[in-house]
């Protein structure tokens, strides 16, 4: 088959802060040309299946292999069947040949590696073998199933079908307020509750190297996102690559059996709305239905006579329902940790956690751990060691069962929530029949990244790139990993073992160069923050190993976010958020990205008014208190430097008396920052950050189309000394008539602080 050439990787930003503006990272390749000799026509633009079609304006920059119109069957007569395919092939090969000049300049080797090709995106590989494609069934369209679709979707050697019982992709991240059963009599799949935030930074395992949070949201966002933001991110990659076209929604898998004679699986499904049953044959089956939907609910003596509320964490939805109550949590899982904090946050009187092994967290006041529960006597809980407590409600945080009702016993995984499940070679392949694969069945640290790695290994096995050993050798490898897990002595060993597992998958698949070192750094920092405070660790920002950008603190602290946070709040551009973002020491590249993101958020556009020249205005309302514009620190110049430029190309603003008489300079005529104007009644205030970036804060609600302006006198202190005073023509009701610097200290300016506040200078 034809192998698509790899694209050279963009340069990796150094870990230190450069004094000059670093080179902007190139965006992921949007289109990679493919080739189909059977359907190609002169003038065609070869793009992979599902890739966006370029507009005529973009055609000049799209790396497609466009056929010359001169290659026409009409002019070749009977020989067209030979020359047209040959011409197509030559044109395609030339389009794929990397530039030798570029290689010489960058030091790129001629031989391309699979790692380089797969780091950014998987190109379409035409199937020219003549053999029919292998049929692959994927069960589940949550994060695991979507990883499988992503890894396999560009390949003509594979025919993909995904079965999903819900109406949308996303799996557990789709919140369902219902408990019990759905309209079809099936158990509700979701274990999600509305106020859930990620219990670890997205930079550890939720962020994907080929689709970062920065790419998805277009701006830096907090490290511990709420449920809705994670769901939106998961669905974003599915939309980008068109993965939903492979999914049969509201389809329940009833039966999967192996047909040894035909060497294929028989898969029986039922379309829930119509009850139509379909039976199909597949060469491979990938099980990706998760293991957090079927509760494991151990019973204790006295449960049957407990008068209060008794439920499993799967059915937990609103912590506010337990306000003022004493709640007993049975179990020591991550569910117990998170629900305990939810109850504390929403006003439970007391939270008691009973578990065999103490968690030893720095619990806030009102949350405590006690020995193992022995029995209930009415409303009184009795624990080992003779302790007892009266409780109003019991929530069982005892985990979930691995449930695969569609599989026969010979193919069914039987395990607890462990790092190294039995019977799965490399954590993926069913040892007795590796045509059956499981994804995401481990106890998880790296989550989404691990799912992608497992899916890529499954892909390589299906395509014959990763040779599988026999059952005996597989079992030997499985036993070795399980022995190592049995020797784990603490949390650090736990993290280290899964880190090693993820690293091995990465080496086998050449998935990404940043794993796992960058993720591990964020993990270790997060664990330290968590050990310091369970209440504030979600508010801390961490750095992405893939986009090299820092996260921002959440617009609302986790402890204060007591209303389900809409996605718009998560993306809030508040002064407090961006100020803390700046305090973490951003690169100039990151400031450039932030500047662009803010401009896009408000739809900033250039305009002109007769007699007043150009201005910049938002296309949507800007609420008071929001940052309306960002001036990155690389636009700071000294007075001497500014004097050498055209006066129209810089904003004459002395930044609050900073030493060196620094000025904020526009970078080109007609740019947004060059078009900001003065007003004696401004709608913006300049906020100077420690690194000399300038945030322009909305003083009041700004209407769409209203020109943005600030008061030069709030920042220019020494215009007179420099001979720079000038007449004001703003025409506002409170126009002072003269711009001369230092006016913000005059009595009339102090009397109207809202109109022209003294610039806020944040200490370094």
XYZ file of C-alpha atoms in Angstrom:
764
model
C 0.000 0.000 0.000
C 1.081 3.581 -0.458
C 2.616 5.101 2.648
C 1.835 8.776 3.213
C 4.937 10.798 3.942
C 5.335 12.276 7.396
C 5.212 16.007 8.004
C 8.145 17.538 9.941
C 7.320 18.409 13.518
C 7.257 22.058 14.618
C 10.125 23.187 16.819
C 9.662 22.529 20.519
C 9.741 25.602 22.718
C 12.604 25.562 25.252
C 11.661 25.265 28.918
C 13.251 28.590 29.860
C 11.827 32.022 29.144
C 13.380 33.683 26.125
C 14.130 37.385 26.234
C 12.791 37.848 22.726
C 9.534 36.701 21.237
C 9.797 32.968 20.448
C 8.779 31.517 17.135
C 5.052 30.799 16.991
C 4.279 27.099 17.025
C 2.722 25.932 13.787
C -0.875 24.690 14.104
C -1.644 21.012 13.512
C -1.856 20.142 9.845
C -5.455 20.663 8.750
C -5.403 18.700 5.500
C -3.162 15.927 4.234
C -3.606 14.858 0.623
C -4.608 11.320 -0.194
C -5.077 9.598 -3.532
C -7.752 7.472 -5.194
C -6.851 6.636 -8.797
C -10.324 5.242 -9.459
C -12.236 8.501 -8.910
C -9.646 11.234 -9.541
C -10.280 13.829 -12.239
C -8.117 16.637 -13.645
C -8.224 19.636 -11.325
C -9.251 17.554 -8.293
C -7.879 18.501 -4.877
C -6.869 15.353 -3.010
C -7.947 15.494 0.640
C -8.437 12.714 3.186
C -11.858 11.431 3.999
C -13.573 13.886 6.381
C -11.038 16.680 5.877
C -12.424 20.219 5.420
C -12.712 21.381 1.804
C -10.687 24.565 1.248
C -12.359 27.709 0.011
C -11.117 29.266 -3.248
C -9.317 31.917 -1.190
C -7.494 29.184 0.739
C -6.588 27.003 -2.231
C -3.199 28.573 -2.639
C -2.127 27.513 0.851
C -3.691 24.069 1.109
C -1.057 21.338 0.690
C -3.194 19.347 -1.722
C -1.969 17.764 -4.953
C -3.963 19.592 -7.613
C -3.891 17.963 -11.036
C -2.933 20.151 -13.984
C -5.866 20.794 -16.275
C -3.624 19.850 -19.215
C -3.847 16.215 -18.162
C -7.089 15.496 -19.978
C -8.430 12.135 -21.151
C -9.905 13.824 -24.218
C -6.454 14.719 -25.508
C -4.940 11.265 -24.969
C -7.428 9.146 -26.822
C -7.192 5.408 -26.309
C -4.032 5.779 -24.236
C -5.836 7.780 -21.529
C -6.311 4.679 -19.382
C -2.502 4.480 -19.111
C -1.370 8.098 -19.071
C -4.068 9.595 -16.857
C -3.390 7.262 -13.881
C 0.354 7.697 -14.478
C 0.028 11.486 -14.529
C -2.080 11.376 -11.398
C 0.475 9.238 -9.614
C 3.405 11.478 -10.609
C 1.550 14.615 -9.486
C 0.640 13.020 -6.200
C 4.183 11.773 -5.493
C 5.616 15.219 -6.255
C 3.131 16.826 -3.885
C 4.172 14.466 -1.119
C 7.944 15.004 -1.562
C 9.255 17.164 1.304
C 11.109 20.323 0.374
C 14.852 19.611 0.311
C 15.557 23.262 1.079
C 13.308 23.113 4.125
C 14.989 19.908 5.260
C 18.412 21.481 4.870
C 17.327 24.513 6.871
C 15.741 22.557 9.685
C 18.058 19.575 9.796
C 15.174 17.201 9.088
C 16.241 13.765 7.913
C 14.901 12.458 4.626
C 13.654 9.234 6.116
C 10.389 9.945 7.932
C 9.312 8.085 11.018
C 5.921 6.860 12.052
C 6.255 8.880 15.240
C 6.452 12.129 13.248
C 3.480 11.183 11.118
C 1.327 10.280 14.077
C 2.274 13.073 16.471
C -0.048 15.537 14.772
C -2.585 13.456 12.928
C -3.104 10.132 11.153
C -3.215 10.560 7.359
C -5.485 8.517 5.169
C -3.740 5.419 3.818
C -5.371 4.162 0.640
C -6.016 0.432 0.466
C -4.608 -0.885 -2.805
C -4.226 -4.548 -1.845
C -7.556 -5.520 -3.342
C -8.578 -7.310 -0.144
C -11.848 -6.302 1.523
C -11.426 -4.070 4.591
C -11.501 -5.617 8.032
C -14.732 -4.962 9.886
C -14.218 -3.611 13.398
C -17.026 -3.197 15.943
C -16.519 -0.651 18.730
C -18.890 -0.978 21.686
C -19.399 2.406 23.340
C -18.862 5.999 22.170
C -17.489 7.482 25.379
C -13.879 8.707 25.594
C -12.524 5.142 25.104
C -14.699 4.377 22.104
C -13.908 7.738 20.540
C -10.189 7.002 20.954
C -10.715 3.787 18.989
C -12.594 5.638 16.251
C -9.919 8.326 16.101
C -7.110 5.779 15.734
C -8.873 3.735 13.047
C -11.017 6.205 11.131
C -8.538 7.367 8.461
C -7.773 3.834 7.261
C -9.309 2.275 4.169
C -8.187 -1.138 5.433
C -10.829 -0.887 8.152
C -14.616 -0.630 8.096
C -15.731 0.905 11.385
C -19.057 0.549 13.183
C -19.605 1.897 16.693
C -22.628 0.983 18.829
C -23.801 3.499 21.450
C -26.940 3.166 23.576
C -27.125 6.910 24.363
C -28.275 9.628 21.948
C -24.864 11.316 21.836
C -21.176 10.619 22.240
C -19.424 11.367 25.523
C -20.219 8.387 27.747
C -20.145 9.161 31.455
C -19.612 12.871 30.833
C -23.207 13.184 29.648
C -25.161 14.239 32.723
C -28.567 12.600 33.250
C -30.618 13.853 36.214
C -32.575 10.594 36.279
C -31.718 7.578 38.419
C -32.964 4.011 38.117
C -33.959 2.987 34.586
C -34.551 4.878 31.349
C -37.531 4.860 28.998
C -36.404 1.523 27.529
C -36.163 -0.205 30.902
C -32.350 -0.159 30.880
C -30.314 1.102 33.866
C -29.334 4.763 33.587
C -25.759 4.816 32.332
C -24.642 8.127 33.850
C -23.019 8.340 37.281
C -22.398 12.065 36.826
C -23.585 14.818 39.169
C -24.041 18.447 38.117
C -21.418 20.122 40.322
C -18.589 17.712 39.530
C -15.210 19.185 38.649
C -12.248 17.145 37.480
C -10.453 15.739 40.541
C -7.083 16.159 38.864
C -5.514 18.576 36.384
C -6.446 18.096 32.750
C -2.727 18.355 31.966
C -2.125 14.907 33.505
C -4.415 12.693 31.487
C -7.456 14.492 30.119
C -5.579 16.553 27.540
C -4.767 14.928 24.215
C -1.538 15.876 22.419
C -3.260 15.963 19.036
C -6.208 18.050 20.281
C -5.309 20.330 23.167
C -7.648 22.325 25.381
C -6.035 25.472 23.960
C -7.006 24.382 20.451
C -10.539 23.454 21.499
C -11.448 26.550 23.525
C -9.188 29.010 21.712
C -7.803 30.396 24.976
C -6.124 29.200 28.188
C -8.621 27.647 30.609
C -8.431 26.358 34.220
C -6.672 23.081 34.965
C -9.577 21.353 36.739
C -12.551 21.835 34.440
C -16.184 21.282 35.427
C -18.212 18.454 33.956
C -19.700 20.510 31.121
C -16.296 21.705 29.892
C -14.872 18.166 29.777
C -17.945 16.915 27.898
C -17.594 19.751 25.389
C -13.904 18.938 24.910
C -14.537 15.225 24.369
C -17.202 15.973 21.772
C -15.013 18.618 20.139
C -12.467 16.145 18.806
C -15.273 13.875 17.619
C -16.705 16.793 15.653
C -13.346 17.860 14.255
C -12.593 14.453 12.769
C -16.167 13.510 11.912
C -16.158 10.484 14.215
C -19.916 10.547 14.825
C -20.549 9.260 11.302
C -19.407 5.822 12.445
C -21.772 5.701 15.438
C -25.164 4.011 15.534
C -26.897 5.816 18.372
C -29.562 4.345 20.660
C -28.314 0.890 19.723
C -27.938 -1.729 22.436
C -25.490 -4.627 22.015
C -27.315 -7.809 23.031
C -24.859 -10.548 22.086
C -21.277 -11.050 20.918
C -20.088 -14.559 20.028
C -16.959 -15.936 18.392
C -17.436 -18.128 15.330
C -14.298 -20.273 15.241
C -15.145 -21.831 11.885
C -15.474 -18.472 10.123
C -12.883 -16.819 12.352
C -15.233 -13.888 12.943
C -17.465 -12.423 15.629
C -21.231 -12.424 15.440
C -22.666 -9.225 16.925
C -26.379 -8.868 17.611
C -27.756 -5.399 18.325
C -31.154 -3.831 18.964
C -32.149 -0.339 17.909
C -33.954 0.888 21.001
C -36.583 3.226 19.471
C -37.678 0.733 16.780
C -36.733 -2.531 18.573
C -35.216 -3.723 15.308
C -32.649 -6.506 15.834
C -29.656 -6.738 13.486
C -27.001 -9.479 13.356
C -23.643 -8.767 11.699
C -20.185 -10.303 11.347
C -16.974 -8.543 12.407
C -13.289 -9.450 12.280
C -12.474 -7.583 15.499
C -14.447 -6.314 18.480
C -13.263 -3.474 20.729
C -15.044 -3.305 24.094
C -15.123 0.312 25.298
C -18.310 0.535 27.358
C -16.534 1.630 30.556
C -16.780 0.311 34.088
C -18.446 3.083 36.083
C -22.135 2.416 35.530
C -23.047 -0.793 37.421
C -22.835 -0.201 41.206
C -21.139 -2.513 43.654
C -23.311 -2.167 46.757
C -22.234 -4.303 49.754
C -24.820 -4.750 52.493
C -24.171 -4.311 56.214
C -26.265 -5.655 59.093
C -28.997 -3.171 59.932
C -29.235 -1.570 56.494
C -32.729 -3.001 56.107
C -33.987 -1.113 59.177
C -32.114 2.170 58.657
C -34.794 4.917 58.623
C -32.760 7.481 56.670
C -31.769 7.783 53.054
C -29.537 4.988 51.711
C -28.047 5.213 48.212
C -25.025 4.382 46.069
C -22.778 7.149 44.771
C -24.034 6.340 41.248
C -27.374 7.889 42.239
C -25.839 10.913 43.995
C -26.862 14.132 42.254
C -27.390 17.197 44.499
C -25.227 17.743 47.587
C -27.565 20.527 48.704
C -30.177 17.871 49.541
C -28.023 16.914 52.555
C -27.588 20.424 53.971
C -27.597 20.361 57.791
C -27.376 16.546 57.937
C -24.800 14.077 59.212
C -23.860 11.840 56.297
C -21.958 8.547 56.477
C -19.823 7.654 53.448
C -18.935 3.973 53.198
C -15.781 3.395 51.148
C -12.485 5.111 50.476
C -12.488 5.602 46.730
C -12.134 8.831 44.787
C -15.927 8.988 44.876
C -15.831 9.152 48.678
C -13.228 11.910 48.580
C -15.141 14.033 46.086
C -18.609 13.525 47.566
C -17.267 14.320 51.053
C -15.979 17.642 49.745
C -19.234 18.298 47.878
C -21.213 17.732 51.081
C -18.871 20.002 53.042
C -19.148 22.685 50.375
C -22.958 22.624 50.317
C -23.428 22.758 54.068
C -23.691 19.235 55.485
C -23.407 19.432 59.271
C -20.934 16.565 59.478
C -19.389 14.033 57.080
C -18.057 10.709 58.388
C -15.969 8.434 56.144
C -15.584 4.776 57.066
C -13.101 2.641 55.205
C -10.741 -0.252 55.706
C -7.693 1.863 54.786
C -7.576 5.528 55.917
C -6.934 8.089 53.175
C -4.965 10.472 55.457
C -6.056 13.621 53.638
C -6.062 17.086 55.269
C -9.845 17.110 55.599
C -11.575 20.427 56.278
C -13.386 20.962 59.553
C -16.500 18.808 59.796
C -15.095 15.913 57.729
C -13.479 12.979 59.533
C -12.416 9.370 58.998
C -13.324 6.500 61.327
C -12.579 2.748 61.363
C -14.574 0.205 59.370
C -18.360 0.052 59.783
C -19.568 -3.098 61.553
C -23.351 -2.652 61.622
C -26.251 -0.230 61.832
C -28.697 -0.095 64.706
C -31.544 2.185 63.713
C -29.900 5.529 62.899
C -26.748 4.673 64.852
C -23.664 3.513 62.964
C -21.240 1.274 64.884
C -17.581 1.054 63.916
C -14.612 -1.099 64.847
C -13.049 -0.087 68.138
C -16.370 0.701 69.769
C -17.021 4.067 68.116
C -20.565 5.018 67.118
C -22.405 7.969 65.573
C -25.967 8.903 64.679
C -26.380 9.591 60.964
C -29.161 10.938 58.754
C -28.055 9.399 55.446
C -25.679 6.748 54.105
C -23.959 6.970 50.727
C -22.132 3.853 49.578
C -18.944 4.862 47.731
C -17.901 1.271 47.133
C -17.127 1.344 43.436
C -18.509 -0.380 40.383
C -18.687 -3.807 38.808
C -17.175 -4.719 35.464
C -20.258 -5.678 33.509
C -20.318 -7.129 30.000
C -23.707 -8.866 29.682
C -23.319 -9.188 25.910
C -20.226 -11.417 26.179
C -20.118 -15.174 26.861
C -18.076 -16.373 29.808
C -15.209 -17.428 27.521
C -14.695 -13.823 26.387
C -15.724 -11.899 29.498
C -13.173 -9.951 31.531
C -13.475 -10.653 35.266
C -11.540 -8.171 37.354
C -11.585 -5.528 40.037
C -10.505 -1.930 39.457
C -6.753 -2.590 39.265
C -3.792 -1.290 37.298
C -3.109 -4.605 35.566
C -6.295 -6.569 34.786
C -5.935 -10.320 34.278
C -6.224 -11.884 30.811
C -5.359 -8.644 28.958
C -2.022 -8.607 27.129
C -0.568 -5.097 27.251
C -3.782 -4.179 29.032
C -5.693 -4.464 25.730
C -5.759 -7.889 24.042
C -7.814 -10.829 25.334
C -5.066 -13.439 25.687
C -7.186 -16.386 24.516
C -8.435 -14.504 21.451
C -6.648 -11.202 20.711
C -9.207 -10.340 18.031
C -11.187 -9.178 21.074
C -9.780 -6.006 22.643
C -10.679 -4.017 25.757
C -9.906 -0.317 26.233
C -9.777 1.638 29.485
C -10.274 -1.270 31.882
C -7.485 -0.203 34.244
C -7.602 1.876 37.390
C -6.737 5.153 35.769
C -4.276 7.943 36.323
C -3.704 9.084 32.742
C -7.279 8.458 31.438
C -7.813 9.998 27.969
C -4.150 9.790 26.976
C -4.002 6.140 28.004
C -7.183 5.431 26.028
C -5.595 6.917 22.911
C -2.408 4.910 23.410
C -4.337 1.668 23.841
C -6.428 2.448 20.766
C -3.315 3.067 18.676
C -1.829 -0.235 19.819
C -5.085 -1.977 18.882
C -4.929 -0.296 15.488
C -1.356 -1.471 14.901
C -2.314 -5.045 15.792
C -5.326 -4.986 13.452
C -3.124 -3.727 10.599
C -0.353 -6.229 11.335
C 2.146 -3.591 12.436
C 2.319 -4.942 15.986
C 2.874 -8.726 15.932
C 1.124 -10.529 18.772
C 2.806 -13.474 20.533
C 1.088 -16.733 21.420
C -1.225 -17.169 24.441
C 1.521 -18.562 26.695
C 3.837 -15.619 26.116
C 0.945 -13.225 26.610
C 0.061 -14.786 29.954
C 3.687 -14.590 31.040
C 3.755 -10.846 30.326
C 0.415 -10.358 32.116
C 1.678 -12.225 35.189
C 4.827 -10.113 35.303
C 2.829 -6.861 35.412
C 0.419 -8.229 38.005
C 3.325 -9.263 40.236
C 4.696 -5.751 40.047
C 1.311 -4.322 40.988
C 1.139 -6.664 43.983
C 4.423 -5.161 45.224
C 3.077 -1.581 45.261
C 3.715 -0.001 48.661
C 2.087 3.409 48.262
C 0.661 6.104 46.021
C 4.016 6.942 44.436
C 4.496 3.320 43.400
C 0.972 3.349 41.976
C 1.731 6.405 39.839
C 5.124 5.045 38.815
C 3.723 1.735 37.567
C 1.042 3.291 35.372
C 3.564 5.859 34.149
C 5.814 2.996 33.064
C 2.860 1.253 31.394
C 1.892 4.401 29.490
C 5.517 4.955 28.502
C 5.717 1.412 27.119
C 2.571 1.944 25.037
C 4.043 5.178 23.759
C 7.245 3.433 22.709
C 5.306 0.683 20.951
C 3.081 3.104 19.028
C 5.319 6.204 18.676
C 2.228 8.188 19.652
C 3.750 11.382 21.063
C 7.156 12.691 22.074
C 5.906 14.558 25.175
C 4.757 11.503 27.122
C 4.978 10.828 29.965
C 7.503 13.296 31.388
C 5.411 16.428 30.933
C 2.314 14.779 32.367
C 4.213 13.415 35.349
C 5.443 16.887 36.308
C 1.859 18.158 36.473
C 0.813 15.058 38.410
C 3.482 15.508 41.064
C 2.691 19.214 41.442
C -1.027 18.465 41.755
C -0.460 15.838 44.428
C 1.596 18.323 46.435
C -1.168 20.932 46.158
C -3.758 18.346 47.145
C -1.751 17.356 50.202
C -1.645 21.017 51.203
C -5.388 21.666 50.836
C -8.280 19.597 49.527
C -10.366 22.751 49.261
C -8.030 24.802 47.038
C -6.086 22.292 44.916
C -8.588 22.571 42.042
C -7.916 26.316 41.831
C -4.245 25.868 40.911
C -3.047 26.230 37.291
C -0.561 23.871 35.653
C 1.331 23.889 32.375
C 0.422 21.781 29.347
C 3.091 19.423 28.028
C 1.602 19.714 24.535
C 0.584 23.337 23.912
C 3.279 24.688 26.294
C 0.689 27.109 27.695
C -0.169 27.727 31.326
C -3.685 27.218 32.580
C -5.546 30.055 34.285
C -7.170 30.019 37.723
C -10.938 29.412 37.579
C -13.112 32.544 37.448
C -14.837 31.263 40.601
C -12.969 29.312 43.266
C -14.123 25.702 43.590
C -15.375 26.244 47.144
C -17.496 29.228 46.024
C -18.929 27.640 42.857
C -22.249 26.474 44.309
C -24.330 26.920 41.176
C -23.794 24.580 38.250
C -21.148 26.408 36.270
C -22.119 27.110 32.658
C -19.452 26.833 30.030
C -19.441 30.613 29.560
C -18.359 31.085 33.192
C -15.535 28.586 32.753
C -14.264 30.719 29.870
C -14.704 34.001 31.752
C -12.165 36.691 30.967
C -12.162 38.322 34.387
C -9.434 40.643 35.610
C -8.654 38.428 38.593
C -8.279 35.383 36.356
C -6.016 37.043 33.812
C -3.969 38.816 36.475
C -3.168 35.502 38.144
C -2.535 34.040 34.714
C 0.081 36.739 34.110
C 1.643 36.190 37.530
C 2.688 32.681 36.500
C 5.156 34.091 34.009
C 3.931 33.748 30.456
C 5.957 33.557 27.303
C 5.390 36.140 24.596
C 3.832 33.418 22.470
C 1.283 32.720 25.185
C 0.473 36.421 25.495
C -0.053 36.575 21.760
C -2.484 33.665 21.991
C -4.279 35.345 24.890
C -4.509 38.656 23.036
C -6.055 36.906 20.042
C -8.452 34.908 22.220
C -9.762 38.047 23.968
C -10.208 39.831 20.642
C -12.138 36.867 19.263
C -14.277 36.599 22.389
C -15.639 40.132 21.959
C -15.409 40.185 18.170
C -13.205 43.291 18.152
C -13.318 45.082 14.808
C -11.853 48.230 13.288
C -14.224 51.037 12.348
C -14.112 54.697 11.390
C -16.110 57.810 12.315
C -16.114 60.956 10.216
C -13.703 63.476 11.625
C -12.523 61.166 14.408
C -10.511 58.593 12.495
C -10.289 54.886 13.201
C -11.547 53.177 16.312
C -11.924 49.640 17.607
C -15.265 48.334 18.861
C -16.726 45.011 20.046
C -19.365 43.182 18.005
C -20.989 41.678 21.124
C -21.762 43.197 24.555
C -18.815 43.405 26.973
C -20.023 43.171 30.597
C -18.550 45.525 33.178
C -15.512 44.032 34.883
C -14.420 41.914 31.923
C -11.050 42.331 30.214
C -11.894 43.795 26.821
C -8.410 43.927 25.336
C -4.869 42.753 26.061
C -1.633 44.573 25.196
C 1.205 42.019 25.462
C 4.470 43.106 27.110
C 6.414 42.788 23.866
C 4.639 45.992 22.756
C 6.496 47.966 25.459
C 9.084 50.425 24.187
C 11.227 53.154 25.698
C 10.507 56.771 24.844
C 13.642 56.931 22.697
C 12.546 53.925 20.681
C 9.042 55.299 20.253
C 10.404 58.672 19.063
C 12.043 57.010 16.065
C 8.711 55.645 14.803
C 5.841 57.239 12.958
C 3.723 58.955 15.618
C 0.629 57.095 14.403
C 2.192 53.750 15.174
C 2.431 53.941 18.932
C 0.195 54.777 21.844
C 1.768 57.551 23.910
C 1.151 56.149 27.347
C 3.598 56.196 30.181
C 2.767 53.155 32.238
C 2.039 54.518 35.684
C 5.477 55.899 36.460
C 7.387 52.705 35.750
C 11.105 53.297 35.520
C 12.500 53.690 32.034
C 9.540 55.714 30.701
C 8.067 52.644 29.044
C 5.457 52.980 26.352
C 2.962 50.607 24.816
C 3.541 50.607 21.092
C 1.213 49.422 18.373
C 2.895 47.011 16.015
C 1.471 48.097 12.665
C -0.695 50.799 11.205
C -4.327 49.734 11.260
C -3.904 47.243 14.110
C -6.418 47.070 16.935
C -4.126 48.589 19.557
C -3.168 51.395 17.173
C -6.862 52.344 16.922
C -7.600 52.727 20.633
C -8.672 56.285 21.409
C -8.741 58.658 24.372
C -11.843 59.908 26.166
C -12.272 61.998 29.288
C -15.247 59.709 30.050
C -13.708 56.348 29.085
C -15.280 52.913 29.046
C -11.933 51.184 29.721
C -9.334 51.400 32.475
C -5.706 50.376 32.047
C -4.482 47.690 34.432
C -0.724 47.164 34.489
C 0.451 43.671 35.391
C 3.796 42.788 37.026
C 5.344 41.738 33.718
C 4.215 45.035 32.082
C 1.399 43.520 30.096
C -1.613 45.844 30.010
C -5.188 44.671 30.515
C -7.951 47.057 29.454
C -10.867 46.540 31.814
C -14.491 47.446 31.002
C -15.622 50.131 33.481
C -19.266 49.577 32.562
C -21.330 47.491 30.182
C -20.136 48.263 26.656
C -22.606 48.034 23.779
C -21.822 46.355 20.439
C -20.281 48.914 18.096
C -19.338 51.343 20.901
C -15.753 52.588 20.372
C -13.319 51.437 23.042
C -11.426 54.233 24.763
C -9.377 54.921 27.851
C -8.282 58.113 29.605
C -4.685 58.895 28.673
C -4.365 61.100 31.752
C -4.762 58.071 33.998
C -1.467 56.661 32.760
C 0.587 59.574 31.344
C 2.382 61.323 34.186
C 5.072 63.429 32.550
C 3.733 64.639 29.228
C 4.554 68.237 30.139
C 8.161 67.332 30.924
C 8.434 65.703 27.523
C 6.600 68.557 25.818
C 3.728 66.326 24.939
C 0.590 68.065 26.189
C -2.095 68.474 23.540
C -5.673 69.632 23.135
C -8.431 67.091 23.746
C -11.211 66.708 21.185
C -13.087 63.769 22.682
C -16.308 65.789 22.955
C -17.494 64.028 26.106
C -19.638 65.930 28.660
C -16.699 66.064 31.073
C -14.003 66.837 28.534
C -11.089 68.623 30.230
C -9.895 70.236 27.008
C -6.240 69.398 27.580
C -4.260 66.183 27.871
C -1.180 66.967 29.926
C -0.573 64.012 32.232
C -1.044 63.547 35.933
C -4.659 64.698 35.940
C -5.782 61.668 37.897
C -4.409 63.253 41.067
C -6.509 66.407 40.730
C -9.568 66.836 43.009
C -12.129 66.703 40.202
C -10.663 63.412 38.980
C -10.650 61.936 42.479
C -14.338 62.886 42.814
C -15.169 60.742 39.773
C -13.052 57.604 40.221
C -15.386 55.475 38.119
C -14.839 57.733 35.128
C -11.064 57.689 35.303
C -9.622 55.406 37.971
C -5.991 55.497 38.897
C -4.347 52.636 36.995
C -4.074 49.514 39.073
C -0.481 48.352 39.339
C -0.197 44.799 40.558
C 2.916 44.197 42.617
C 5.346 41.626 41.308
